[in-house]
PDB file of C-alpha atoms in Angstrom:
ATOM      1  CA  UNK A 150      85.356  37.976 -73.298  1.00  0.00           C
ATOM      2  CA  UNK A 151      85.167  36.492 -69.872  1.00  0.00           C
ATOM      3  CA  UNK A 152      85.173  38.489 -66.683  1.00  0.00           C
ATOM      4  CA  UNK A 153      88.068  38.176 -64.459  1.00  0.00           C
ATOM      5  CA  UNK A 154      87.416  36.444 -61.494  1.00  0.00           C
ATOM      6  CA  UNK A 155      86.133  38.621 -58.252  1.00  0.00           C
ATOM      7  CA  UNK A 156      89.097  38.265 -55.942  1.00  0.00           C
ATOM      8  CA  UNK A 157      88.458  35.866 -52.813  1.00  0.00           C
ATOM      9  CA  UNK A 158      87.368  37.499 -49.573  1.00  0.00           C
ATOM     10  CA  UNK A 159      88.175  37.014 -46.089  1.00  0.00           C
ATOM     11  CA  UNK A 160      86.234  36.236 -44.166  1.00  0.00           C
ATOM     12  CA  UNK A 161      86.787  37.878 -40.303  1.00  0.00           C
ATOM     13  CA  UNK A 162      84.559  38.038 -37.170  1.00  0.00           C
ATOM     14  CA  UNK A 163      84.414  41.615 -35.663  1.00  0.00           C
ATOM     15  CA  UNK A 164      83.690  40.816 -31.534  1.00  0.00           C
ATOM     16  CA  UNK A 165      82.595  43.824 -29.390  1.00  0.00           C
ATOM     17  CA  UNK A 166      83.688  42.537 -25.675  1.00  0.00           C
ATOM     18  CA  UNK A 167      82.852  43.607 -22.678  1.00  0.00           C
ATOM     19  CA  UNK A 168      78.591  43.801 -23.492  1.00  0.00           C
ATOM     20  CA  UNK A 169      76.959  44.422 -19.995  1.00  0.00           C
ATOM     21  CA  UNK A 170      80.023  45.949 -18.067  1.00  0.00           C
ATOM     22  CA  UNK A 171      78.119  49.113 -18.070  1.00  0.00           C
ATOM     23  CA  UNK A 172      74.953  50.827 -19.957  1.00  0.00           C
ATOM     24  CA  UNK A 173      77.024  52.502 -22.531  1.00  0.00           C
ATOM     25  CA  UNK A 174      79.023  49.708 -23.560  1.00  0.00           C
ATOM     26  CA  UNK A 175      75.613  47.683 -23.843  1.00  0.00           C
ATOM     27  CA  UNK A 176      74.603  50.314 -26.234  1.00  0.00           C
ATOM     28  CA  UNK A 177      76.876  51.035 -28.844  1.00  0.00           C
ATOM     29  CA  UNK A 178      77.043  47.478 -29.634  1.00  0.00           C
ATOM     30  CA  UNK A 179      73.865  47.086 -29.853  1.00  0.00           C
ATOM     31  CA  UNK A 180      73.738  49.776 -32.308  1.00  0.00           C
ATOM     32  CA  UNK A 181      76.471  48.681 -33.881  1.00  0.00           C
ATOM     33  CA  UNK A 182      74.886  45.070 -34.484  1.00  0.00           C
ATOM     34  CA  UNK A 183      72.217  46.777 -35.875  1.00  0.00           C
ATOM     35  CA  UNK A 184      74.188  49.049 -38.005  1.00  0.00           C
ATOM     36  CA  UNK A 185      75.839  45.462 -39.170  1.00  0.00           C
ATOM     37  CA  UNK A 186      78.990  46.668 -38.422  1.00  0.00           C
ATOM     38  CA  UNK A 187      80.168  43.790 -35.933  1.00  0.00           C
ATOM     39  CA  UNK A 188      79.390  39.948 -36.592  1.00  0.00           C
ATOM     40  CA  UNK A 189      79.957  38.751 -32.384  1.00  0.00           C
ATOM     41  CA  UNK A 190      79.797  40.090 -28.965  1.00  0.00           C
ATOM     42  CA  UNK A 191      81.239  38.824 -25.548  1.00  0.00           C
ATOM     43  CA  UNK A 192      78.816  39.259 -22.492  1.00  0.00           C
ATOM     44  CA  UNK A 193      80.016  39.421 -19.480  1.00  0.00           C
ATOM     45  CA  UNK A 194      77.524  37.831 -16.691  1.00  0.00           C
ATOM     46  CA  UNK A 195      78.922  38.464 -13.436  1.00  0.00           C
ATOM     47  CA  UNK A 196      77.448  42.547 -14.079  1.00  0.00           C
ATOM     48  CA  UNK A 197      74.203  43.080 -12.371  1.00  0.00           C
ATOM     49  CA  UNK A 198      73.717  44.821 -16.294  1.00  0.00           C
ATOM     50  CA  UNK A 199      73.719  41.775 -17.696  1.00  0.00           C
ATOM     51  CA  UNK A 200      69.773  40.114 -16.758  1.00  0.00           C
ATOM     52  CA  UNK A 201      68.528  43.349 -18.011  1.00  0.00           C
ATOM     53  CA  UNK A 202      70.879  44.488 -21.139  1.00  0.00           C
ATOM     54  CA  UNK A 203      70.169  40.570 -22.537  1.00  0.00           C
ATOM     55  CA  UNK A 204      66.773  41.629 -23.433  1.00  0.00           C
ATOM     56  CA  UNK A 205      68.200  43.932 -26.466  1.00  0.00           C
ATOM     57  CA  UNK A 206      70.335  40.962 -27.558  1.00  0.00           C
ATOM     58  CA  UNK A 207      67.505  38.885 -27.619  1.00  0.00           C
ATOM     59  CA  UNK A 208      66.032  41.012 -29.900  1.00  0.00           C
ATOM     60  CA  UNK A 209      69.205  40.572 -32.620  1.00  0.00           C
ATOM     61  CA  UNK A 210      68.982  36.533 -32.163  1.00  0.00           C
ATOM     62  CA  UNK A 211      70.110  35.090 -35.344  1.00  0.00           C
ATOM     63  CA  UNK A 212      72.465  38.183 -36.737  1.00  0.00           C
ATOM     64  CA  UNK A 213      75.515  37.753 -34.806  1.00  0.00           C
ATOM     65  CA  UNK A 214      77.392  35.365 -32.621  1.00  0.00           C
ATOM     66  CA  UNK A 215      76.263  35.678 -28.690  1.00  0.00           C
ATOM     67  CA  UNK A 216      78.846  34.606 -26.192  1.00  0.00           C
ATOM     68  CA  UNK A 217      80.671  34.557 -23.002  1.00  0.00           C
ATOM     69  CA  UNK A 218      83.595  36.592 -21.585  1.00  0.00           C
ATOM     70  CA  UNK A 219      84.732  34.589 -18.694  1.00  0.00           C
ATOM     71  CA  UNK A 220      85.562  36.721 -15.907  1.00  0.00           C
ATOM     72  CA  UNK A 221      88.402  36.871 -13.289  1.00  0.00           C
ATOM     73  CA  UNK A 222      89.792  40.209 -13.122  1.00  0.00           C
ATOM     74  CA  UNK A 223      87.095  42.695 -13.068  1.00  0.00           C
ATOM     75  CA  UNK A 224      85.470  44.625 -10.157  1.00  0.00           C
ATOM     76  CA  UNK A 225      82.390  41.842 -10.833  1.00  0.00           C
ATOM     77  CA  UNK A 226      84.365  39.103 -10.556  1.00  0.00           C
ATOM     78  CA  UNK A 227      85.646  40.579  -7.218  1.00  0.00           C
ATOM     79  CA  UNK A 228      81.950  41.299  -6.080  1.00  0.00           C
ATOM     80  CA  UNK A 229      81.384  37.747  -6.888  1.00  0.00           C
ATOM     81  CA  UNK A 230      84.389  36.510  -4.845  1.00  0.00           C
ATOM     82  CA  UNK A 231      87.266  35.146  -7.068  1.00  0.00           C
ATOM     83  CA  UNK A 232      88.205  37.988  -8.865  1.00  0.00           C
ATOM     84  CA  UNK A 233      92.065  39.059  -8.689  1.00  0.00           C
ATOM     85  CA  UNK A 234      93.893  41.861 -10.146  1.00  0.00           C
ATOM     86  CA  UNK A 235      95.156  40.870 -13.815  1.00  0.00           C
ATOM     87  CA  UNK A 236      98.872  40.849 -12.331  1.00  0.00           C
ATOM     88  CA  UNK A 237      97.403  38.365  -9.177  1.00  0.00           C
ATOM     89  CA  UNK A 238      96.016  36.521 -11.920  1.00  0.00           C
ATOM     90  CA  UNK A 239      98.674  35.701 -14.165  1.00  0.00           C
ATOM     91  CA  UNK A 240     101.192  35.177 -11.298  1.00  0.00           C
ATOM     92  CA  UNK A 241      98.808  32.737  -9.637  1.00  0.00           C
ATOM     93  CA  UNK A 242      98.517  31.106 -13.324  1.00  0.00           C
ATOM     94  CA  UNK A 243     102.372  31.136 -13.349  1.00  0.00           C
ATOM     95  CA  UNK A 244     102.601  28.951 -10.386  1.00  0.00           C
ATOM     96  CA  UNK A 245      99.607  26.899 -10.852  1.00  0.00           C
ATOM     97  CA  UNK A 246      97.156  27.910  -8.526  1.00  0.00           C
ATOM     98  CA  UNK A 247      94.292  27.487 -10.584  1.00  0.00           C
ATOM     99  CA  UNK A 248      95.097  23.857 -11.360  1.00  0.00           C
ATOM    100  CA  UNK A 249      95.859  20.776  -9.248  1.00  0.00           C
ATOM    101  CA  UNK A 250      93.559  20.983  -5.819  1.00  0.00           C
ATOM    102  CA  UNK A 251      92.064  24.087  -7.141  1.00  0.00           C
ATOM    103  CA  UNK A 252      90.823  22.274 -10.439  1.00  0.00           C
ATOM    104  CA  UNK A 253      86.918  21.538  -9.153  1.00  0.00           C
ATOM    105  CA  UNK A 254      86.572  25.218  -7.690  1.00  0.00           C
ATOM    106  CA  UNK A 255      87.494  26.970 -10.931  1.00  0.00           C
ATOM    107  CA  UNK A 256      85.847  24.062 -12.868  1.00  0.00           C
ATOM    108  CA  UNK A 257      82.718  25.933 -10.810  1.00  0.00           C
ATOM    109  CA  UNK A 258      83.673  29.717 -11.167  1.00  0.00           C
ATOM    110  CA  UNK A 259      83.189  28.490 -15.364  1.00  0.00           C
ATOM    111  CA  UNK A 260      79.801  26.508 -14.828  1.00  0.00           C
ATOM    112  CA  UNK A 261      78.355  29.675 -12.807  1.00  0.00           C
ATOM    113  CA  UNK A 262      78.888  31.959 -15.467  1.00  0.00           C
ATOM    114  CA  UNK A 263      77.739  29.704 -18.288  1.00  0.00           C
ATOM    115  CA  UNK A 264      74.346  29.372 -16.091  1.00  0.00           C
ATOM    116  CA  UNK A 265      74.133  32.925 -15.513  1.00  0.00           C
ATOM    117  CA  UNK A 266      74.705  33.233 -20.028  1.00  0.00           C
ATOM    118  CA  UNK A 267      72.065  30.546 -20.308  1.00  0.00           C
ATOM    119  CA  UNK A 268      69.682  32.157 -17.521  1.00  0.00           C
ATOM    120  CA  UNK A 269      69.452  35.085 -20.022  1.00  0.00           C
ATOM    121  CA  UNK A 270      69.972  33.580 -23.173  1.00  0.00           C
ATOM    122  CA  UNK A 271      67.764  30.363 -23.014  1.00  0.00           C
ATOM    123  CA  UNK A 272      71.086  29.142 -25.073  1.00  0.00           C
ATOM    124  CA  UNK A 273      74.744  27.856 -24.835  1.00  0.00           C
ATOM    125  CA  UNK A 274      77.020  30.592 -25.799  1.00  0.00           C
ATOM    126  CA  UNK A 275      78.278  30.580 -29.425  1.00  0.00           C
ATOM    127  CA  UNK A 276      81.664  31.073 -28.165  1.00  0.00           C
ATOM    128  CA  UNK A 277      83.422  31.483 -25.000  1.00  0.00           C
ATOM    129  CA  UNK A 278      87.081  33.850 -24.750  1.00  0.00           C
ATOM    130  CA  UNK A 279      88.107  35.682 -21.767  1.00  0.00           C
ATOM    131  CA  UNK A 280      88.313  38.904 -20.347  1.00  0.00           C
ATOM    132  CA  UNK A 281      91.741  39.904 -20.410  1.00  0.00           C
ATOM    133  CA  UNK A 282      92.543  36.922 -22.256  1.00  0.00           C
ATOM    134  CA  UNK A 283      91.872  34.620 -18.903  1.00  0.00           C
ATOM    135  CA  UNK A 284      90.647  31.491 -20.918  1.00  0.00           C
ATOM    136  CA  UNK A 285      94.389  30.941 -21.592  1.00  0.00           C
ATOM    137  CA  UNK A 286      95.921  31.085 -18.567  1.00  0.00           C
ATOM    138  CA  UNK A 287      97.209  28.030 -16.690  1.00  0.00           C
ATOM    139  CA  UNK A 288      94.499  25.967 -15.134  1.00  0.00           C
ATOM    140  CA  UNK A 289      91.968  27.690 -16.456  1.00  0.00           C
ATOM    141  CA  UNK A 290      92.518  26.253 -19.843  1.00  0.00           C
ATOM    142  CA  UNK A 291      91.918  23.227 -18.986  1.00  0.00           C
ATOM    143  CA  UNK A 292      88.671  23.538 -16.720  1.00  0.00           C
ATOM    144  CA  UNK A 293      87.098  25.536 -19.681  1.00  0.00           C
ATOM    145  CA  UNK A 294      87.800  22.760 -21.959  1.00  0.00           C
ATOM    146  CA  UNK A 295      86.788  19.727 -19.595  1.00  0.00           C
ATOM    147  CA  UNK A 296      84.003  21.927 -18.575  1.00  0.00           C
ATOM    148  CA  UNK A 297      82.759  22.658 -22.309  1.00  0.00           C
ATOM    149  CA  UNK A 298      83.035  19.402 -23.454  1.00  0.00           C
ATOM    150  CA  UNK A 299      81.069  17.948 -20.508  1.00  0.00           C
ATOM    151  CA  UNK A 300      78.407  20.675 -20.786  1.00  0.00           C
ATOM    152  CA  UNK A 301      77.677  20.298 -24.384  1.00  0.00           C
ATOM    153  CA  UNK A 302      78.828  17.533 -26.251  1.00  0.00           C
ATOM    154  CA  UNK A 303      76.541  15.785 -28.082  1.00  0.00           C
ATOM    155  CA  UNK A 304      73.971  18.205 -27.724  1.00  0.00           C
ATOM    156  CA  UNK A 305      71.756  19.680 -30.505  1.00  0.00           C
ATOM    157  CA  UNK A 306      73.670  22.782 -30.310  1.00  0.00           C
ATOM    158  CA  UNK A 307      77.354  22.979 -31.740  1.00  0.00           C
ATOM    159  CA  UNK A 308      80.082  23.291 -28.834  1.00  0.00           C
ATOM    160  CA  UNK A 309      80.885  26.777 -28.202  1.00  0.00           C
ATOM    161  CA  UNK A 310      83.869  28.026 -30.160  1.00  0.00           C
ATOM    162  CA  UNK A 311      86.944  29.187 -28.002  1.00  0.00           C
ATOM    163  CA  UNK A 312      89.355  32.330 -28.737  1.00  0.00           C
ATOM    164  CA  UNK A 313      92.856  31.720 -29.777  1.00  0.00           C
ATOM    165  CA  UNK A 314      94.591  34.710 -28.207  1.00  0.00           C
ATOM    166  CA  UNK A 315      97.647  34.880 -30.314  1.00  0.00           C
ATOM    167  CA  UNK A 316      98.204  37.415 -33.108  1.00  0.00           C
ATOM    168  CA  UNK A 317      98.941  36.476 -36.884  1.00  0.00           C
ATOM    169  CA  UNK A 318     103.044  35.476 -37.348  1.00  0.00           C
ATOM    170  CA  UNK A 319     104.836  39.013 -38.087  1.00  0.00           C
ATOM    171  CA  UNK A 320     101.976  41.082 -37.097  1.00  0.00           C
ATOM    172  CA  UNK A 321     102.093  40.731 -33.046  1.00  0.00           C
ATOM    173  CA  UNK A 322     103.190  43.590 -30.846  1.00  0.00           C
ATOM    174  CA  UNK A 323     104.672  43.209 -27.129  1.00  0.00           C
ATOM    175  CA  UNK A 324     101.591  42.808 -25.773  1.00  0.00           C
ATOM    176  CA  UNK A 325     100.286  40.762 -28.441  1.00  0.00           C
ATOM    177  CA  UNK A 326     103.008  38.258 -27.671  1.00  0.00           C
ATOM    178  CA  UNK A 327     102.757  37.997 -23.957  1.00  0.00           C
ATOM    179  CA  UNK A 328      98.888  37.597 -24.548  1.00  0.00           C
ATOM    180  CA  UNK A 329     100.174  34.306 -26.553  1.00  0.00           C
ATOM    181  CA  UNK A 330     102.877  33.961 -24.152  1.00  0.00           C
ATOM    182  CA  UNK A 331     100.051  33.043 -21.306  1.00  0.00           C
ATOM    183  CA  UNK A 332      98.759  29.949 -22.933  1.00  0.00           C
ATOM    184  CA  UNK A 333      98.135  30.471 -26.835  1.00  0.00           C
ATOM    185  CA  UNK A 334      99.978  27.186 -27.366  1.00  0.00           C
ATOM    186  CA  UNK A 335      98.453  24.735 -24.556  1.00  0.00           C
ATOM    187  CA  UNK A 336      94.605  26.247 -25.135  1.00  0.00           C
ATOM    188  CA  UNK A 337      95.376  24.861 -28.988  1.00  0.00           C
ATOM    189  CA  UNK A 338      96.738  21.694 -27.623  1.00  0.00           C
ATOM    190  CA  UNK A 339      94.283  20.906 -25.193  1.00  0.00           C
ATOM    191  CA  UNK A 340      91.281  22.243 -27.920  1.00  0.00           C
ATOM    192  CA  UNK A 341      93.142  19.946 -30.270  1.00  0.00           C
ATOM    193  CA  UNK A 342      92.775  16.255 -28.049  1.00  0.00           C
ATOM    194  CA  UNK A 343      89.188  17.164 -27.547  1.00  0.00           C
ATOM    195  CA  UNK A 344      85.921  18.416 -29.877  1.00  0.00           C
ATOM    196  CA  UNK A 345      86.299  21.878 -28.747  1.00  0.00           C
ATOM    197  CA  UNK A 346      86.650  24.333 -32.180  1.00  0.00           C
ATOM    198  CA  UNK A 347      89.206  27.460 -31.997  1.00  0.00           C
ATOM    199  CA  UNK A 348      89.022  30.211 -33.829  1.00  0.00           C
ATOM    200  CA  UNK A 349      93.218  30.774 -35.767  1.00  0.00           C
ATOM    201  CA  UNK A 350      94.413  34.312 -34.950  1.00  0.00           C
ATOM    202  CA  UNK A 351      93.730  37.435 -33.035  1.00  0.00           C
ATOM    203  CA  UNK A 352      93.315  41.545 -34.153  1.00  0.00           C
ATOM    204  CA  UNK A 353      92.225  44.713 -32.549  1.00  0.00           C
ATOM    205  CA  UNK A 354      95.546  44.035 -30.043  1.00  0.00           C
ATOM    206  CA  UNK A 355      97.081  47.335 -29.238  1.00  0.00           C
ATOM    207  CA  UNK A 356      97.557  49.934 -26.532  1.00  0.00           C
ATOM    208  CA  UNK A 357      94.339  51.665 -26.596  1.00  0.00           C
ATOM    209  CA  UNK A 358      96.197  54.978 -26.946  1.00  0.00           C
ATOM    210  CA  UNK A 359      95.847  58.143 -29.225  1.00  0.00           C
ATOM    211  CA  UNK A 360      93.346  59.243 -31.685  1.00  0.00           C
ATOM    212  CA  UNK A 361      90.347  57.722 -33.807  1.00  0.00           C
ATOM    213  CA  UNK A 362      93.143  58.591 -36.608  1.00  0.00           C
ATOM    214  CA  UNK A 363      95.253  55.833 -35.220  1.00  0.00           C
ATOM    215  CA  UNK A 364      92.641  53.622 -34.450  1.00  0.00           C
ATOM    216  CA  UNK A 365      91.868  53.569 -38.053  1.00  0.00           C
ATOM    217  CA  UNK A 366      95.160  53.530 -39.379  1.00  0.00           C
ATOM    218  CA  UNK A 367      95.201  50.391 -37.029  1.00  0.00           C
ATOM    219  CA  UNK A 368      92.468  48.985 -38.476  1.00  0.00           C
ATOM    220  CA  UNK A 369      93.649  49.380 -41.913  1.00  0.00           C
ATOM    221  CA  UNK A 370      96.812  47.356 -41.004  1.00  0.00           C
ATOM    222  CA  UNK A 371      94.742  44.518 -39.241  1.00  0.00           C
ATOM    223  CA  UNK A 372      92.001  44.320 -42.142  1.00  0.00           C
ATOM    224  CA  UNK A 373      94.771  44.205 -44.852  1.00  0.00           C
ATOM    225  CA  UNK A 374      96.618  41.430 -42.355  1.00  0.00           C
ATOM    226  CA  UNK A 375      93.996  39.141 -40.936  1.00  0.00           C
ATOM    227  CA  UNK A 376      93.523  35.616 -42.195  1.00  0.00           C
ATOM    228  CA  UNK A 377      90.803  33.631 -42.185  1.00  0.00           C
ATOM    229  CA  UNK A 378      88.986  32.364 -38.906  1.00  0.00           C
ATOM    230  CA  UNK A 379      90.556  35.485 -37.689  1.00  0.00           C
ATOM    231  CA  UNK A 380      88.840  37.374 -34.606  1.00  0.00           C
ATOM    232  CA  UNK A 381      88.861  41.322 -34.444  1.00  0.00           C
ATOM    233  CA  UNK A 382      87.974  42.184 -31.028  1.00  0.00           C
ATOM    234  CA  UNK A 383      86.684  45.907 -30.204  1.00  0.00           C
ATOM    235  CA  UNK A 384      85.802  47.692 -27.089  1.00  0.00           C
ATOM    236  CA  UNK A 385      83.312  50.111 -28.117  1.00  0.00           C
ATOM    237  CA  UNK A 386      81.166  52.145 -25.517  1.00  0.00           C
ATOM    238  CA  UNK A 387      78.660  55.415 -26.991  1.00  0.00           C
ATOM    239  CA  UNK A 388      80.406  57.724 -23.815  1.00  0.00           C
ATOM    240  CA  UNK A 389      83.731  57.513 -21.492  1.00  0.00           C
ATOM    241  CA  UNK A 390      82.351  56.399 -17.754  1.00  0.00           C
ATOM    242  CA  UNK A 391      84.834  58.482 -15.330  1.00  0.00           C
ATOM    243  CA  UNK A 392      85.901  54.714 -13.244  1.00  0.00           C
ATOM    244  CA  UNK A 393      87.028  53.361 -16.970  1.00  0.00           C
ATOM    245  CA  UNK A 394      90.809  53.608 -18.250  1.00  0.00           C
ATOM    246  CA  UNK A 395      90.392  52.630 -21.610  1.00  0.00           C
ATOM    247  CA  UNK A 396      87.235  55.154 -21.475  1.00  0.00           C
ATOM    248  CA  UNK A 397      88.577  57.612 -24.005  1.00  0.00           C
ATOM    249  CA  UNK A 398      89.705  54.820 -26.800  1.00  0.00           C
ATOM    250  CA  UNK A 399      86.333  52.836 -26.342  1.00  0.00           C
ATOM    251  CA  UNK A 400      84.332  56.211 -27.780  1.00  0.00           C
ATOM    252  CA  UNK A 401      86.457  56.620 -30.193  1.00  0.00           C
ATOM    253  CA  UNK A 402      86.779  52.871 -31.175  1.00  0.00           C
ATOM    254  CA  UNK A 403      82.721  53.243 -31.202  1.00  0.00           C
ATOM    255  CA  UNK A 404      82.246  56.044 -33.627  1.00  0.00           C
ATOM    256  CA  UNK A 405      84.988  55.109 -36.198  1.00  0.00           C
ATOM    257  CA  UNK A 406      83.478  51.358 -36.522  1.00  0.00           C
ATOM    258  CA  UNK A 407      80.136  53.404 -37.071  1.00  0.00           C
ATOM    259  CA  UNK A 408      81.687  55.440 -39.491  1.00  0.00           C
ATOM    260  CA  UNK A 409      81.589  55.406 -43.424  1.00  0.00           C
ATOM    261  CA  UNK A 410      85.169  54.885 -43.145  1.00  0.00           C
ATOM    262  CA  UNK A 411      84.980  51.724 -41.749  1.00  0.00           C
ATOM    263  CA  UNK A 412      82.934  50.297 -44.128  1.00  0.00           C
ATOM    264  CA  UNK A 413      85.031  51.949 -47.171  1.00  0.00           C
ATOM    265  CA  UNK A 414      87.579  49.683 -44.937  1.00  0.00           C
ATOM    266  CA  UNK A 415      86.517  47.037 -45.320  1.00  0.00           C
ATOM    267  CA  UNK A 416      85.712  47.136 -49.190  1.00  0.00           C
ATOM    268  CA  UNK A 417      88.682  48.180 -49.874  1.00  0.00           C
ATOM    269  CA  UNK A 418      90.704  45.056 -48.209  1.00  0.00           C
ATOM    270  CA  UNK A 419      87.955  42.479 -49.440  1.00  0.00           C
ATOM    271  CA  UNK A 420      87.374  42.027 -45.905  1.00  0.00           C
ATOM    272  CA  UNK A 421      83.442  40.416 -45.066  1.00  0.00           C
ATOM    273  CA  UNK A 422      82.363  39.965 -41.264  1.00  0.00           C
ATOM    274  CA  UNK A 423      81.344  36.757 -40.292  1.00  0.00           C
ATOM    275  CA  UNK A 424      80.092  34.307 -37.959  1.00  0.00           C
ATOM    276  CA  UNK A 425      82.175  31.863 -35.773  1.00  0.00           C
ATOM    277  CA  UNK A 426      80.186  29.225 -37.553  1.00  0.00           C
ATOM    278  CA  UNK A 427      82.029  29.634 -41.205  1.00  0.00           C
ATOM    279  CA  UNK A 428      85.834  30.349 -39.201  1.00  0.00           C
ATOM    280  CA  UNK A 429      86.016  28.298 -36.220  1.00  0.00           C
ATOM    281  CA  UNK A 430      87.495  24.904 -36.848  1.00  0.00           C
ATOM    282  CA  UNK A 431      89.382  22.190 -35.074  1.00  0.00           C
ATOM    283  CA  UNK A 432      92.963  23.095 -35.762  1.00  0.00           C
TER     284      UNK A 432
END
């Protein structure tokens, strides 16, 4: 008697932002690359972290995806001398200030961070998204498109695969949808006329409060959920830094991905972490 058929599996990447924003959040996803627990991780540059924290990346080369979180609206992107407040920076997306006459200065703000990744890295990014989601914002968009397709078409390496910010139909939540709201449509659009890949859907979107409990009752709903060439980000960090509001949620975020449970998880829903390699396509 034949064997029934092992059910399909879907195929997810798991994507620890925020990698060189401070020493703890460097560490815990380190560890949790090694612990094979995450397939990706955003880095972002503009942190004086970031030339030194690289080093233990280099050192994982070749098990997970390596890429950059473009940066407006953190205190290194104001240290570096564009950075806005996330409210500053939508409105100013809102009215187009990062487009039109402003095009070839945030054109630049993009090719400085992808030669700080490279400095580092020796590398194009695997993938570029956005730290609070500011890849999709007016203007922007379209610089990080023109800007990736200039940079690295026809090289030897792929281009760099871009977030979709948008969460699955029927599974978004108010802030889910005003992530989308911000650009989802046009960064497909715009990814669409050129060679740039896009990964489909977005999990991990919620409000970063109550307990690990939640968390994984969260992550229970997005694993069972999540199509394919969908991206799961985290925010893990090994301990809460006193200057960090989502300090509390990142530890907890940290030790439940670590966690048996998450890997009984992820059995249990069929779920396998991936590369942007096997989920990124043109839409």
């Amino acid at each position: 008697m034949t064997a029934p058929a092992a059910p399909a599996r879907t195929g997810i990447i798991v994507c620890a932002d925020d990698f060189a924003d401070n020493q703890s959040i460097s560490l815990a996803i380190v560890r949790l690359a090694q612990a094979q627990r995450i397939s990706a991780t955003s880095a972002m540059v503009l942190s004086p972290r970031w030339a030194h924290d690289a080093a233990a990346l280099r050192e994982l080369r070749g098990t997970l995806d390596v890429g950059l979180h473009l940066d407006w609206t953190s205190t290194h992107a104001r240290g570096a001398g564009h950075g806005l407040s996330l409210g500053a920076a939508m409105f100013k997306a809102l009215r187009g200030g990062f487009a039109g006459a402003a095009l070839a200065n945030t054109c630049g703000v993009i090719e400085r961070q992808l030669d700080l990744f490279e400095a580092q890295w020796q590398a194009p990014p695997s993938h570029v998204d956005g730290h609070q989601h500011v890849q999709q914002f007016a203007g922007i968009r379209a610089a990080l498109v023109t800007t990736l397709v200039r940079r690295y078409a026809g090289a030897e390496q792929r281009l760099p695969y871009v977030r979709l910010s948008r969460p699955a139909g029927g599974n978004g939540t108010i802030k889910g949808w005003l992530m989308a709201a911000m650009g989802a449509a046009r960064l497909q659009a715009l990814a669409n006329a050129s060679t740039v890949p896009l990964t489909l859907t977005l999990a991990g979107i919620y409000d970063f409060a109550g307990s690990q409990l939640r968390y994984a009752d969260l992550m229970a709903s997005w694993l069972k959920t999540a199509p394919q060439r969908t991206i799961l980000m985290c925010h893990p960090a090994q301990a809460a830094e006193p200057d960090d509001p989502i300090g509390t949620a990142r530890v907890q975020e940290f030790n439940y991905l670590l966690s048996d449970d998450f890997a009984a998880a992820l059995a249990r829903s069929g779920v396998q972490l991936v590369r942007g390699n096997a989920t990124a396509r043109k839409l």
